[in-house]
CSV table of N, CA, C and O in Angstrom, one decimal:
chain,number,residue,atom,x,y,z
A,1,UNK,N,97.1,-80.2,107.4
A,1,UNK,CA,96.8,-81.1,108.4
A,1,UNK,C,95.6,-81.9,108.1
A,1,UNK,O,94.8,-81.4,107.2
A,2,UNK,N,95.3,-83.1,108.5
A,2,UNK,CA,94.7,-84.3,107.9
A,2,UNK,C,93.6,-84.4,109.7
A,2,UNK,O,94.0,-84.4,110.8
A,3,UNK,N,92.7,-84.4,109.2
A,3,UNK,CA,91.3,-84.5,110.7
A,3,UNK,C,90.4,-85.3,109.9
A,3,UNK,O,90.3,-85.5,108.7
A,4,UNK,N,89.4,-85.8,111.3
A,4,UNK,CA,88.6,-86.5,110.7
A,4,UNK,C,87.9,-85.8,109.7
A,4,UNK,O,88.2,-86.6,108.8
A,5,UNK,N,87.2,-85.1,109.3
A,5,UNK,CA,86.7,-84.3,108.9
A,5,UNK,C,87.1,-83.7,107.4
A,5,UNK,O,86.4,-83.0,106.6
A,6,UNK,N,88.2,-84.1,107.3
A,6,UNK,CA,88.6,-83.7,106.1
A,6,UNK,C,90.7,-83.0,106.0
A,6,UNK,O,91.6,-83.5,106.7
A,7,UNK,N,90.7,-82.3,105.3
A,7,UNK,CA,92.2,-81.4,104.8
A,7,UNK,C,91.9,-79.9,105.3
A,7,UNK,O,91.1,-79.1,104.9
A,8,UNK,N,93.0,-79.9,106.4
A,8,UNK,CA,93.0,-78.2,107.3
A,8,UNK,C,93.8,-77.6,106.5
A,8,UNK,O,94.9,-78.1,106.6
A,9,UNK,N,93.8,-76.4,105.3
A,9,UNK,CA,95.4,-75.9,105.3
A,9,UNK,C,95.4,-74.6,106.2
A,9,UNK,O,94.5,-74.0,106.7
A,10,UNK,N,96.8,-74.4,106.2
A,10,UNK,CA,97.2,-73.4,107.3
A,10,UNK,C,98.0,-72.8,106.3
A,10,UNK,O,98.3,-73.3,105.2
A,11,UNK,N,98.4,-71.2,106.9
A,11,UNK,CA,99.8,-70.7,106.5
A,11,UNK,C,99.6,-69.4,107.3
A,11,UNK,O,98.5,-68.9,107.6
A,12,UNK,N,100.9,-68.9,107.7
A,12,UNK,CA,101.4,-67.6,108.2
A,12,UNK,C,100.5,-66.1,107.4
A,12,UNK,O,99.8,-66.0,106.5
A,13,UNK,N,101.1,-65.2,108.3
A,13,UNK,CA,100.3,-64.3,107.4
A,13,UNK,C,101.4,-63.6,106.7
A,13,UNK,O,102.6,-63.6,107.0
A,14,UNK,N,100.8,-63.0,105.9
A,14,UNK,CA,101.9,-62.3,105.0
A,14,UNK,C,102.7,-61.1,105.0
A,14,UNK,O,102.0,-60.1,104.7
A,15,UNK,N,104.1,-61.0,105.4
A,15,UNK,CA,104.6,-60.1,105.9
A,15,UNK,C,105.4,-59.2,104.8
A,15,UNK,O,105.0,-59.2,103.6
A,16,UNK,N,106.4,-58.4,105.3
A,16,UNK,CA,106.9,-57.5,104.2
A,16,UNK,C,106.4,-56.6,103.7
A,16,UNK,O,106.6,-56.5,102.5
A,17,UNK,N,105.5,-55.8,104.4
A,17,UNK,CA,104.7,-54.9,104.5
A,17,UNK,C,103.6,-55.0,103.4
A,17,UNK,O,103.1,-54.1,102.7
A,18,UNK,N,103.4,-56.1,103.4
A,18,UNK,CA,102.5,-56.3,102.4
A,18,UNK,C,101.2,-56.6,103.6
A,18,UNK,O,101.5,-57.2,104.6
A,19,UNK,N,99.7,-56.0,103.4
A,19,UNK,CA,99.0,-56.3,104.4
A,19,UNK,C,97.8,-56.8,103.9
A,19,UNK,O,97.0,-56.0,103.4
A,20,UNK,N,97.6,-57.8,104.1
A,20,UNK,CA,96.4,-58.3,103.2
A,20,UNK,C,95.2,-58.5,103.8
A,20,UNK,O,95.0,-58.8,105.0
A,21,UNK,N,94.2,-58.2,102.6
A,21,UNK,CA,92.7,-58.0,103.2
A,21,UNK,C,92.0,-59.1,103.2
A,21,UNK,O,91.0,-59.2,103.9
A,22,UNK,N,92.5,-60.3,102.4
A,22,UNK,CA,92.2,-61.7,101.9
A,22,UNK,C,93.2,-63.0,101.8
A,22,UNK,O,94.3,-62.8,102.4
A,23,UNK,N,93.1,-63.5,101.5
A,23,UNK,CA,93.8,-65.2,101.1
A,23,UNK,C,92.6,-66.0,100.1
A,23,UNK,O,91.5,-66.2,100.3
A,24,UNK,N,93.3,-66.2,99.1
A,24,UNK,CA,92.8,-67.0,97.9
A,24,UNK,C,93.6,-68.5,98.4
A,24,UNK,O,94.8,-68.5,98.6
A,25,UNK,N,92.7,-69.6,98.6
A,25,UNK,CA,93.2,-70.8,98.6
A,25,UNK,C,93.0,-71.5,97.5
A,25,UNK,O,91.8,-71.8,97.4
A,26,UNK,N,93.8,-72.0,96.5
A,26,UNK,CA,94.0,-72.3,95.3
A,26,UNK,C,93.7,-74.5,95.6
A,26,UNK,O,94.0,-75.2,96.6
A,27,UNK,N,93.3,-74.7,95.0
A,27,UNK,CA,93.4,-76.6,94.7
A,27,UNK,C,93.7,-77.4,93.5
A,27,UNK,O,92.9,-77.5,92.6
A,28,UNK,N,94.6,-78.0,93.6
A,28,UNK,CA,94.8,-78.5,92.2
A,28,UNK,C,94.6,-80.5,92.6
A,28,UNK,O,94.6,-81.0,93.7
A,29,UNK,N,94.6,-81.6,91.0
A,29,UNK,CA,94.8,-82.4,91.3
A,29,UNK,C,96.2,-83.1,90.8
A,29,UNK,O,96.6,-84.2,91.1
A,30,UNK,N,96.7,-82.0,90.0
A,30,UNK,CA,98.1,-82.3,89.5
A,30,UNK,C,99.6,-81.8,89.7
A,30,UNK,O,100.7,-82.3,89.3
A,31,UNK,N,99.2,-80.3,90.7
A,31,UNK,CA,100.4,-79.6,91.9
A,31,UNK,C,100.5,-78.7,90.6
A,31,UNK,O,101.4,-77.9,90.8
A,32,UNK,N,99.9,-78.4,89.4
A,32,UNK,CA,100.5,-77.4,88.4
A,32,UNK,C,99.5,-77.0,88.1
A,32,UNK,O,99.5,-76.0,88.8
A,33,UNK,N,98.3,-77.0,87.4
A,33,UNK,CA,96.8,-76.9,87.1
A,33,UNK,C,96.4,-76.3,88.1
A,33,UNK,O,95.8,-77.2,88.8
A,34,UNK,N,96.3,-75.0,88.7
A,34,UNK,CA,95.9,-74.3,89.7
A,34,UNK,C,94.5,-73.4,89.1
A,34,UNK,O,94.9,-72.4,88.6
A,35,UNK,N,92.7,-73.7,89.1
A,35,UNK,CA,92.1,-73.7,88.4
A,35,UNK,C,92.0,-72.1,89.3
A,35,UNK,O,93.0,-71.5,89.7
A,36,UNK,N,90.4,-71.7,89.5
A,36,UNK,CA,89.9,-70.9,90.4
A,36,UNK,C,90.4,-71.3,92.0
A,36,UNK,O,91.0,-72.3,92.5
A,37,UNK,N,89.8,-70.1,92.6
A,37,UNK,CA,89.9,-70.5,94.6
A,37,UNK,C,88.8,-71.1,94.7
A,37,UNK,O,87.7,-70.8,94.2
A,38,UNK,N,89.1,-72.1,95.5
A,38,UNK,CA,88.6,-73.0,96.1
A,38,UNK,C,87.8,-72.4,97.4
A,38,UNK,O,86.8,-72.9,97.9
A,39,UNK,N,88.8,-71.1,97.9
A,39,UNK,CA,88.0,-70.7,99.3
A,39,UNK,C,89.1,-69.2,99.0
A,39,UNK,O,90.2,-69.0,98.5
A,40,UNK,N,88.0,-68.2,99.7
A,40,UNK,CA,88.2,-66.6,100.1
A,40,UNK,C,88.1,-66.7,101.1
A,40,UNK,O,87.0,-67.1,101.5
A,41,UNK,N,89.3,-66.4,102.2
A,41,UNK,CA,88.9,-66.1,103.5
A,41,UNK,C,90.2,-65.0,103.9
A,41,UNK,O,91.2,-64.7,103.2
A,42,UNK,N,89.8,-64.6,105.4
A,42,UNK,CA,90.6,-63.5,105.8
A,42,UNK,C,90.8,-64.3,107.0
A,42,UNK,O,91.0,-63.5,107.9
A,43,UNK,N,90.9,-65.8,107.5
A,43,UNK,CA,91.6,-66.7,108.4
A,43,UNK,C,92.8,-66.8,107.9
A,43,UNK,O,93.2,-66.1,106.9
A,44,UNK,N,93.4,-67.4,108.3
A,44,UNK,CA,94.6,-68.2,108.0
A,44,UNK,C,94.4,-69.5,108.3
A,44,UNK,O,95.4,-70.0,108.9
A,45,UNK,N,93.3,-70.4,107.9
A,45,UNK,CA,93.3,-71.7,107.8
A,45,UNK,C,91.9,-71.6,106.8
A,45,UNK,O,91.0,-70.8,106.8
A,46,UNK,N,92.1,-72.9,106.2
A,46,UNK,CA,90.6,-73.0,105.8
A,46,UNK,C,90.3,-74.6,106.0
A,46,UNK,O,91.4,-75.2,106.2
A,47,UNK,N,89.3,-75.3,105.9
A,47,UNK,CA,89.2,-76.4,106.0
A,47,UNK,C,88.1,-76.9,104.9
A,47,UNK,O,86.9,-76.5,104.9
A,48,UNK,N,88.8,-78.2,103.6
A,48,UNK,CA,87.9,-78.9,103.0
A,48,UNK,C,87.1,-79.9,103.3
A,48,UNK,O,87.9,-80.9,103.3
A,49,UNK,N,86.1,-80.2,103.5
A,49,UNK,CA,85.2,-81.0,104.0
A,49,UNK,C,85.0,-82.4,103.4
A,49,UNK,O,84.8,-83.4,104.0
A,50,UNK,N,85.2,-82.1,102.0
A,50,UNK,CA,84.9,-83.3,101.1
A,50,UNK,C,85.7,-83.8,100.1
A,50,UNK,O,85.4,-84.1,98.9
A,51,UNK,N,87.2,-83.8,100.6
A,51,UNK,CA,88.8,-84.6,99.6
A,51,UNK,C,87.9,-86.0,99.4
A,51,UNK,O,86.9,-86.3,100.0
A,52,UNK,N,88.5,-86.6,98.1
A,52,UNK,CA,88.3,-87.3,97.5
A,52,UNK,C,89.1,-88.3,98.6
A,52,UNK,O,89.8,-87.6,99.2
A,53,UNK,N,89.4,-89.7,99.0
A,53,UNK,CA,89.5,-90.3,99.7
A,53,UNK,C,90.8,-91.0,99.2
A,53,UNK,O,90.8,-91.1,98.0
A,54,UNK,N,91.6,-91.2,99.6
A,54,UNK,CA,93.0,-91.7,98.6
A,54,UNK,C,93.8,-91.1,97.5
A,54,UNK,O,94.8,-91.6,97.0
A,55,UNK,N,93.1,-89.2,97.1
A,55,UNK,CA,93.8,-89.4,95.9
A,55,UNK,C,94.4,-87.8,96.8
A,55,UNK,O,94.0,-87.0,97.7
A,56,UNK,N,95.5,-87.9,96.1
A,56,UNK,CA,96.9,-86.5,96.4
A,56,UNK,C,96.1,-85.5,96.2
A,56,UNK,O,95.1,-85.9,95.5
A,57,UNK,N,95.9,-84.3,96.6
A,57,UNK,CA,95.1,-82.9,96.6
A,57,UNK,C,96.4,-82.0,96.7
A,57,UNK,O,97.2,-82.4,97.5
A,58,UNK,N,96.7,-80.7,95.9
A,58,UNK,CA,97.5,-80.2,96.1
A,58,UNK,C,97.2,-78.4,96.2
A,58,UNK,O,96.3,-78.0,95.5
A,59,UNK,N,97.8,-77.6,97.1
A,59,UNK,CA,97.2,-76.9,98.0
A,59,UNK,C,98.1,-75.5,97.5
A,59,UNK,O,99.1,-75.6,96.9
A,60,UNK,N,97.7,-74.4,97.8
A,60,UNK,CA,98.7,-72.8,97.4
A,60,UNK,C,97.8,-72.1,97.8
A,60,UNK,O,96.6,-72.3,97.7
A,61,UNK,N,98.6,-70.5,98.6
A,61,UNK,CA,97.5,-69.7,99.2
A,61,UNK,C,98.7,-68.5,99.0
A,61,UNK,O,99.9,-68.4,99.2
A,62,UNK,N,97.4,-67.4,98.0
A,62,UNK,CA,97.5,-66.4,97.5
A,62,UNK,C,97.3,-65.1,98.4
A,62,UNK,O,96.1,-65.2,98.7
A,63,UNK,N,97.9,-63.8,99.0
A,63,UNK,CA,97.6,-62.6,99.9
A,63,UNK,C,96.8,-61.6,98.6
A,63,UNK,O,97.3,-61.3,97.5
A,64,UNK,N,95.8,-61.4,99.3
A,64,UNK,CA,95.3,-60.2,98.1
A,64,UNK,C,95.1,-59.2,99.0
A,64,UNK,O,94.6,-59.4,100.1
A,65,UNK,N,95.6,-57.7,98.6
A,65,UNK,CA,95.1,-56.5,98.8
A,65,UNK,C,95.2,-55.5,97.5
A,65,UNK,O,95.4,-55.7,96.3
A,66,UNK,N,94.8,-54.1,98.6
A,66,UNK,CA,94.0,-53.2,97.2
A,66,UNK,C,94.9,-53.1,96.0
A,66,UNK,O,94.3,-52.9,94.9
A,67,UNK,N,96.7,-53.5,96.1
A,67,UNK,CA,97.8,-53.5,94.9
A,67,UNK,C,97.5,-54.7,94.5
A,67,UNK,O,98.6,-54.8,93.9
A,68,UNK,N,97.0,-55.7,94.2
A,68,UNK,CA,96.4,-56.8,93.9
A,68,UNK,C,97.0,-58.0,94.8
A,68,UNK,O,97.2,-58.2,96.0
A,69,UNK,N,97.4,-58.8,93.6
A,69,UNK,CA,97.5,-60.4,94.4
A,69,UNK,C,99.1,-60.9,94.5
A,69,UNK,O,99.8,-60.7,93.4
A,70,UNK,N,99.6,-61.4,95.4
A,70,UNK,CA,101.5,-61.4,96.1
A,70,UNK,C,101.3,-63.1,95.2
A,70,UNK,O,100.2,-63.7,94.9
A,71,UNK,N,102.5,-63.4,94.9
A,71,UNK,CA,102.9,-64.5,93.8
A,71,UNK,C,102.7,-65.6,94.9
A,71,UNK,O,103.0,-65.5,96.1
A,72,UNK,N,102.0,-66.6,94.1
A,72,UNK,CA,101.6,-67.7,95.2
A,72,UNK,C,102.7,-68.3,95.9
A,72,UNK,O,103.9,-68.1,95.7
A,73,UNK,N,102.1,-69.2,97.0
A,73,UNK,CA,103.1,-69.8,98.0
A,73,UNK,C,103.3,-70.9,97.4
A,73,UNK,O,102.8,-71.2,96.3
A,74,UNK,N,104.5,-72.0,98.3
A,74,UNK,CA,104.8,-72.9,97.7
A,74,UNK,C,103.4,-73.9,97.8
A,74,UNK,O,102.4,-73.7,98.6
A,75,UNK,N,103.6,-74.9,96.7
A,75,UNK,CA,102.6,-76.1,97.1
A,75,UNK,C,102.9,-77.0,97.7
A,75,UNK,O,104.1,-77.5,97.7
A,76,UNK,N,101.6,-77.4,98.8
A,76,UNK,CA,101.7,-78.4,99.1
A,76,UNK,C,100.7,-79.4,99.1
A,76,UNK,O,99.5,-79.2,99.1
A,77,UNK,N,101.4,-81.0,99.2
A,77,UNK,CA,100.4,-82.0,99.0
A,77,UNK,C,99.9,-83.0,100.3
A,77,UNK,O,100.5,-83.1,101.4
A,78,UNK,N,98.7,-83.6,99.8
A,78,UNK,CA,98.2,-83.9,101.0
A,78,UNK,C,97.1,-85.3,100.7
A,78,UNK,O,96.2,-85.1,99.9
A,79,UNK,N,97.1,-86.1,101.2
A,79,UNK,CA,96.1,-87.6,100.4
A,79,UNK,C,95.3,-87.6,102.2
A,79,UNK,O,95.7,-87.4,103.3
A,80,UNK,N,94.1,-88.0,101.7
A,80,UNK,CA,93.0,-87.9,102.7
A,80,UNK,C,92.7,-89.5,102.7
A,80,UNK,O,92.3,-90.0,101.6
A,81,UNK,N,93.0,-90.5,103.9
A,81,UNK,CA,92.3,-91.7,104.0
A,81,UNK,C,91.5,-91.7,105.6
A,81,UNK,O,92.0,-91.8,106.7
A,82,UNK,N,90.3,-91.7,105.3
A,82,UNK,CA,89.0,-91.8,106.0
A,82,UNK,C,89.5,-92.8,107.1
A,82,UNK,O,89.7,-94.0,106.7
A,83,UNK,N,89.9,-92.5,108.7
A,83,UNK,CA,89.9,-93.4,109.5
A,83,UNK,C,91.3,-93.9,109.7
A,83,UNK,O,91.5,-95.0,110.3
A,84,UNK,N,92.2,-93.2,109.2
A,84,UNK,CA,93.7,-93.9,109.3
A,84,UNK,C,94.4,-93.7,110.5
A,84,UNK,O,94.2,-92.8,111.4
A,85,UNK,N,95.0,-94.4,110.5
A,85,UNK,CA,95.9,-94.0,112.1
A,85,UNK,C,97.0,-92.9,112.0
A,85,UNK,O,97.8,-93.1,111.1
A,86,UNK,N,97.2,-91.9,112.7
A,86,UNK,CA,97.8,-91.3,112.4
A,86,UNK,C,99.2,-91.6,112.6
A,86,UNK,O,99.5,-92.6,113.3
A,87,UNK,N,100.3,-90.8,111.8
A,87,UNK,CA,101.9,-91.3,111.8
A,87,UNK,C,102.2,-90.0,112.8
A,87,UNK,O,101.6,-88.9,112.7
A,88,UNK,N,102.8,-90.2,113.6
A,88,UNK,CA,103.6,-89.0,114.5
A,88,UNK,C,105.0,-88.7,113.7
A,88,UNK,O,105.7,-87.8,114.2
């Protein structure tokens, strides 16, 4: 989701009895080059503050518990322009 403020991502929590203690939010600038997390949280949203202004950001969120880490989610992309009107 796109706010003044920056790029919200969201995602569900992770089911299939898998029960996780964390979410690894992954960032890339190429949707394949998925470096370190960007953010550790045990929300289910995180929010970036400071996207580069015009350029594609691409997004994946990993469930970790004590069996380690569940195969990333799909990616998704997202371009941040400062003050746009929103599209419904």
């Amino acid at each position: 989701t796109l706010t003044r403020e920056g790029i919200q991502v969201a995602w569900n929590a992770a089911t299939s009895g898998f029960t996780p203690s964390h979410y690894l939010v992954e960032r890339s600038t190429d949707g394949r080059g998925f470096g370190r997390p960007v953010a550790v949280t045990n929300a289910l949203d995180a929010t970036f503050t400071e996207p580069v202004p015009g350029k594609t950001e691409f997004f994946r969120v990993v469930a970790v518990n004590a069996g380690g880490e569940s195969p990333p989610s799909s990616v998704v992309a997202c371009r941040w322009v400062p003050d746009a009107v929103p599209v419904l």
